[in-house]
Amino acid sequence: MKILVTGGLGYIGSHTVVELQQSGYEVIIVDNLSNSRIEVLENIEKISGVKPNYENFDLSEANLCADFFRRNADIEGIIHFAAYKAVGESVEKPLEYYKNNIGSLLNIMENMRSFKIENLVFSSSCTVYGQPDELPVTERAPIKEALSPYGYTKQVAEVMISDFIYAHPANSIALRYFNPIGAHKTALIGELPLGVPNNLMPFITQTAIGIREQLSVFGDDYNTPDGTAIRDYIHVVDLAKAHVIAVERMMNKKQKAAFEIFNIGTGNGYSVLEVIQSFEKTSKRKLNYKIVARREGDVEQVWADTNFANNELGWKAEKGLDEMTLSAWNWQLSLK
Ligand code: UD1
């Protein structure tokens, strides 16, 4: 069964490709290397023993996208990761974000219609909840006004998919990721931010190895037990496995509705300081950090109610925080 993975050389995409291959799927990757490296393809092969098919082009270019689908009309399902994801950058470059994140999705759905491809898994984000009124947050929580163009692209994408599914014979599952961290146990694939990392975990490991001088902890005056912000960190391999289950659910016609949305988290919230403590324990290193002012646009605390995903998908995150921070560190050590 042939599955298209867009953004399949990226952080979450590459881990998902491995899990798909290990479950017997044939994978074709489309990735324009805007935030990934071609070496990832070989490393996927080292893990799974199979080199996925790969094409390099920009999915927001309608002609290129249509040409690809004409040549690959036997694709049975699509997992759409390819998107920009830096919150701050999206404020500076909104048009790039709309073109890439919305334009690509539009092109993909047009081709799903043309070539009668019925199954789409979409990478959404807990960012759609903003600061929820109730924690843990369920999928029924209201969508809050987006704080950035990035966040808005995820909200709009979910609406676009919902409208598309309503009008056409197709199915979709949107997975709202919480905070993926960690790396594959082989340390052959992991998070590879180009430039200065925005996210916490790569900033921690790069600081510990000496690429960055010091980690800034953004705020210790939040209304949380230790004052630092709380997130639901999830191991990227657990997250990748959720995609395989979502694909299987669609292929086996197990969906209860044509468009379903699931929180993909662990259900546990950890503060920034707790992540640092876990990292220091597993890496046996002291981390150089200082407390600075809050980062604009950050929510205070969010973690997932995972009951719907656990019960409906039969999926549950299995790996704990220490396994996440240790695997992230082993990945950092493996990078030259
Ligand atoms: C952010 C986005 C989220 C997006 C994700 C992917 C927001 C509110 N959320 O998640 O929608 O899907 O990135 O890019 O912007 N921190 C530090 N120092 C650092 C970096 C981070 O203290 O150098 C703190 C942050 O303040 C936050 C936590 O670590 O409390 C996690 O930050 P990060 O990894 O950037 O993820 P989010 O901001 O939760």
XYZ file of C-alpha atoms and ligand atoms in Angstrom:
375
model
C 0.000 0.000 0.000
C 1.559 3.259 -1.148
C 1.560 6.219 1.221
C 2.744 9.724 0.346
C 4.554 11.401 3.232
C 5.049 15.098 2.578
C 7.857 16.567 4.646
C 9.069 13.022 5.131
C 12.693 14.048 5.630
C 11.787 16.384 8.484
C 11.800 15.658 12.185
C 8.400 14.037 12.710
C 8.127 12.947 9.079
C 11.314 10.877 9.099
C 10.324 8.997 12.261
C 6.904 8.334 10.764
C 8.394 7.005 7.516
C 10.414 4.473 9.523
C 7.346 3.303 11.461
C 5.295 3.041 8.250
C 7.984 0.996 6.528
C 8.307 -1.258 9.547
C 4.548 -1.828 9.340
C 4.857 -2.900 5.702
C 3.804 0.250 3.862
C 5.497 1.495 0.711
C 6.425 5.131 1.220
C 7.032 7.942 -1.231
C 8.423 11.142 0.258
C 8.051 14.647 -1.127
C 10.302 17.161 0.616
C 11.896 20.362 -0.706
C 14.653 20.317 1.954
C 13.597 23.749 3.233
C 14.142 22.546 6.814
C 15.713 19.117 6.354
C 18.731 17.371 4.885
C 19.038 14.816 2.114
C 21.248 12.566 4.312
C 18.103 11.693 6.275
C 17.053 9.487 3.355
C 20.073 7.208 3.820
C 19.612 7.115 7.549
C 16.007 6.032 7.131
C 17.301 3.219 4.954
C 19.891 2.251 7.584
C 17.106 1.801 10.131
C 14.411 0.161 8.025
C 16.489 -1.533 5.356
C 14.397 0.124 2.646
C 15.166 3.353 0.830
C 11.899 5.199 0.328
C 11.123 6.791 -3.013
C 11.817 10.488 -2.845
C 11.065 13.600 -4.893
C 12.266 17.116 -4.235
C 9.791 19.838 -5.163
C 7.625 22.494 -3.584
C 4.047 21.301 -3.035
C 2.767 24.863 -3.062
C 3.594 24.965 -6.806
C 0.330 23.768 -8.327
C 1.795 22.540 -11.629
C 4.550 20.509 -9.990
C 2.072 19.045 -7.546
C -0.389 18.025 -10.285
C 2.415 16.510 -12.335
C 3.540 14.454 -9.328
C 0.073 13.061 -8.706
C -0.390 12.243 -12.405
C 2.695 10.048 -12.125
C 1.645 8.586 -8.763
C -2.080 8.056 -9.062
C -1.769 4.764 -7.150
C -1.163 6.562 -3.847
C -3.752 5.344 -1.352
C -3.127 7.655 1.549
C -1.343 10.896 2.344
C 0.298 12.068 5.545
C 0.832 15.786 5.164
C 3.633 17.148 7.363
C 5.273 19.600 4.982
C 4.822 23.042 6.515
C 6.686 25.865 8.188
C 6.470 25.782 11.968
C 8.318 28.657 13.608
C 5.909 30.866 15.479
C 8.085 33.999 15.622
C 9.172 33.718 11.988
C 5.541 33.480 10.904
C 4.896 36.941 12.352
C 7.758 38.315 10.230
C 6.887 36.375 7.064
C 3.119 35.803 7.052
C 2.792 35.460 3.276
C 5.420 32.720 3.144
C 3.512 30.874 5.851
C 0.164 31.185 4.097
C 1.627 30.208 0.733
C 3.451 27.181 2.064
C 1.085 25.911 4.751
C -2.232 26.730 3.077
C -1.169 26.594 -0.586
C 0.308 23.094 -0.280
C -2.751 21.721 1.451
C -5.019 23.220 -1.196
C -2.984 21.655 -3.990
C -2.960 18.291 -2.251
C -6.727 18.285 -1.778
C -7.322 19.308 -5.406
C -5.284 16.316 -6.476
C -7.053 14.051 -3.997
C -10.245 15.080 -5.773
C -8.788 14.617 -9.276
C -7.180 11.247 -8.586
C -9.748 9.951 -6.113
C -7.315 9.590 -3.229
C -9.499 9.243 -0.181
C -7.297 9.285 2.904
C -5.486 12.224 4.481
C -3.706 12.465 7.832
C -2.989 16.055 8.748
C -0.377 17.461 11.153
C -2.228 19.825 13.409
C -1.123 21.321 16.694
C -2.292 21.984 20.219
C -1.609 25.593 19.310
C -5.246 25.710 18.085
C -6.378 25.719 21.742
C -4.341 28.759 22.800
C -4.494 28.875 26.621
C -7.361 26.468 27.337
C -9.889 27.333 30.028
C -9.802 23.778 31.376
C -6.931 21.323 31.731
C -6.286 18.713 30.568
C -7.617 20.007 27.266
C -10.024 17.823 25.265
C -10.695 17.890 21.535
C -14.014 19.599 22.274
C -12.357 22.668 23.811
C -13.082 25.870 21.905
C -10.603 27.038 19.276
C -9.095 30.297 20.533
C -8.009 33.232 18.445
C -4.628 32.368 16.934
C -1.638 34.293 18.301
C 0.442 34.022 15.118
C 0.077 33.399 11.383
C 1.556 29.946 12.031
C -1.184 29.128 14.521
C -3.796 30.508 12.168
C -2.604 28.271 9.312
C -3.297 25.215 11.500
C -6.802 26.443 12.380
C -7.642 27.319 8.779
C -6.241 24.021 7.528
C -8.559 22.071 9.823
C -11.542 24.061 8.511
C -10.447 23.553 4.888
C -10.179 19.811 5.425
C -13.540 19.659 7.155
C -15.217 21.495 4.255
C -13.466 19.316 1.703
C -14.458 16.092 3.445
C -18.044 17.270 3.666
C -18.270 17.875 -0.077
C -16.243 14.958 -1.426
C -15.940 11.218 -0.828
C -12.797 11.384 1.310
C -11.690 10.792 4.902
C -9.293 12.618 7.131
C -7.759 12.442 10.572
C -6.124 15.527 12.053
C -3.643 14.851 14.820
C -3.131 17.726 17.220
C 0.435 17.275 18.414
C 1.545 18.504 21.765
C 5.339 18.975 22.144
C 7.326 16.291 20.315
C 10.909 15.827 21.545
C 13.492 13.042 21.559
C 14.915 10.963 18.742
C 15.027 7.460 17.330
C 16.855 4.964 19.579
C 19.446 4.340 16.858
C 20.374 8.059 16.969
C 20.310 7.961 13.151
C 17.413 10.411 12.860
C 16.286 13.227 15.142
C 15.490 16.911 15.226
C 17.818 18.928 12.991
C 16.960 22.586 13.272
C 18.791 24.695 10.707
C 20.099 27.794 12.503
C 19.296 28.800 16.069
C 16.640 26.496 17.515
C 13.339 28.005 18.606
C 12.235 24.961 20.518
C 13.327 23.965 23.982
C 14.839 20.502 23.538
C 17.298 21.221 20.705
C 18.318 24.404 22.508
C 19.081 22.366 25.626
C 21.169 19.747 23.812
C 23.025 22.354 21.725
C 23.838 24.286 24.898
C 25.079 21.183 26.669
C 27.389 20.299 23.783
C 28.742 23.849 23.537
C 27.121 25.120 20.323
C 25.078 27.623 22.355
C 26.445 29.369 25.389
C 23.394 29.421 27.612
C 19.743 28.431 27.583
C 17.282 31.211 28.363
C 14.327 29.960 30.382
C 11.448 32.148 29.316
C 9.744 33.251 32.531
C 9.556 31.877 36.066
C 6.575 33.938 37.175
C 3.823 31.794 35.669
C 1.062 30.465 37.855
C 2.604 26.972 37.980
C 4.280 25.060 40.857
C 7.832 26.180 39.960
C 6.822 29.288 37.995
C 7.979 28.014 34.577
C 5.600 27.136 31.744
C 4.154 23.646 31.425
C 3.847 21.531 28.259
C 2.924 17.977 27.341
C 6.192 16.627 25.900
C 5.784 13.486 23.817
C 8.438 11.158 22.418
C 8.604 11.575 18.647
C 8.490 7.784 18.112
C 5.234 7.541 20.086
C 3.913 10.358 17.926
C 5.093 8.644 14.736
C 3.254 5.458 15.731
C 0.019 7.407 16.085
C 0.261 8.205 12.358
C 0.519 4.557 11.387
C -2.557 3.811 13.482
C -4.416 6.722 11.899
C -3.585 5.440 8.402
C -4.709 1.922 9.319
C -7.931 3.271 10.789
C -8.784 5.004 7.520
C -7.726 2.103 5.306
C -9.784 -0.333 7.376
C -12.778 2.023 7.324
C -12.854 2.163 11.118
C -13.577 5.879 11.325
C -16.695 6.948 13.194
C -16.840 10.181 11.206
C -15.281 11.161 7.904
C -13.201 13.809 9.668
C -11.802 12.989 13.089
C -9.514 15.004 15.324
C -7.300 13.557 18.068
C -5.007 15.015 20.706
C -1.634 13.313 20.521
C 0.141 13.835 23.818
C 0.989 11.875 26.953
C -1.493 13.514 29.290
C 1.362 14.664 31.561
C 2.489 18.254 31.940
C 6.124 19.094 32.728
C 7.627 22.491 33.448
C 10.685 23.860 31.679
C 12.710 23.292 34.856
C 11.514 19.685 35.070
C 12.695 19.077 31.505
C 16.082 20.569 32.409
C 16.285 18.375 35.526
C 15.480 15.275 33.500
C 18.098 16.244 30.930
C 20.758 16.822 33.598
C 19.987 13.441 35.130
C 20.018 11.404 31.917
C 22.969 13.178 30.271
C 24.933 13.509 33.534
C 25.715 17.102 32.561
C 25.035 20.417 34.244
C 23.173 22.748 31.970
C 24.073 26.423 31.811
C 20.789 28.326 31.938
C 19.350 31.552 33.225
C 15.852 32.811 33.832
C 14.804 35.629 31.517
C 11.533 37.396 30.716
C 8.566 35.509 29.285
C 8.513 34.903 25.535
C 5.752 36.744 23.750
C 2.915 34.509 22.604
C 3.705 31.605 24.970
C 0.811 30.014 26.808
C 1.232 29.337 30.506
C 0.318 25.677 30.607
C -1.223 23.061 28.402
C -1.434 19.301 28.467
C -3.654 16.830 26.690
C -6.659 14.845 27.676
C -5.706 11.721 25.747
C -8.784 9.613 26.480
C -10.253 9.982 23.008
C -7.031 8.913 21.279
C -6.400 6.124 23.817
C -9.899 4.663 23.560
C -10.733 5.272 19.907
C -7.345 4.741 18.277
C -6.147 2.157 20.773
C -2.933 4.193 20.903
C -1.096 5.361 23.986
C 2.197 7.169 24.456
C 4.604 4.747 26.114
C 7.853 6.603 26.661
C 8.530 8.813 29.670
C 10.348 12.124 29.980
C 13.759 10.615 30.854
C 13.692 8.429 27.752
C 12.849 11.523 25.716
C 15.687 13.678 27.063
C 18.239 10.828 26.903
C 17.397 10.013 23.280
C 17.619 13.712 22.367
C 21.055 13.827 23.971
C 22.268 10.662 22.216
C 21.118 12.186 18.943
C 23.025 15.401 19.660
C 26.140 13.363 20.483
C 25.833 11.475 17.200
C 25.903 14.691 15.144
C 29.314 15.720 13.986
C 5.664 26.035 19.809
C 4.322 26.503 19.348
C 3.570 25.359 18.772
C 4.343 24.746 17.637
C 5.695 24.310 18.151
C 6.520 23.812 16.966
C 3.655 28.375 20.777
C 2.734 28.838 21.833
N 3.564 27.082 20.429
O 5.454 25.195 20.923
O 2.347 25.786 18.266
O 3.638 23.667 17.108
O 6.369 25.395 18.785
O 7.514 24.647 16.602
O 4.458 29.126 20.311
N 11.492 27.615 26.151
C 12.480 28.212 26.907
N 13.665 28.545 26.290
C 13.890 28.284 24.976
C 12.883 27.652 24.216
C 11.688 27.341 24.830
O 12.301 28.469 28.097
O 14.976 28.612 24.482
C 10.230 27.251 26.809
C 9.024 27.926 26.185
O 8.784 29.177 26.774
C 7.922 26.901 26.477
C 8.656 25.566 26.447
O 10.033 25.873 26.629
O 7.408 27.105 27.758
C 8.474 24.839 25.125
O 8.817 25.725 24.081
P 8.935 25.228 22.562
O 9.765 24.023 22.486
O 9.332 26.418 21.749
O 7.474 24.765 22.188
P 6.080 25.584 22.303
O 6.300 27.024 22.393
O 5.277 24.921 23.364
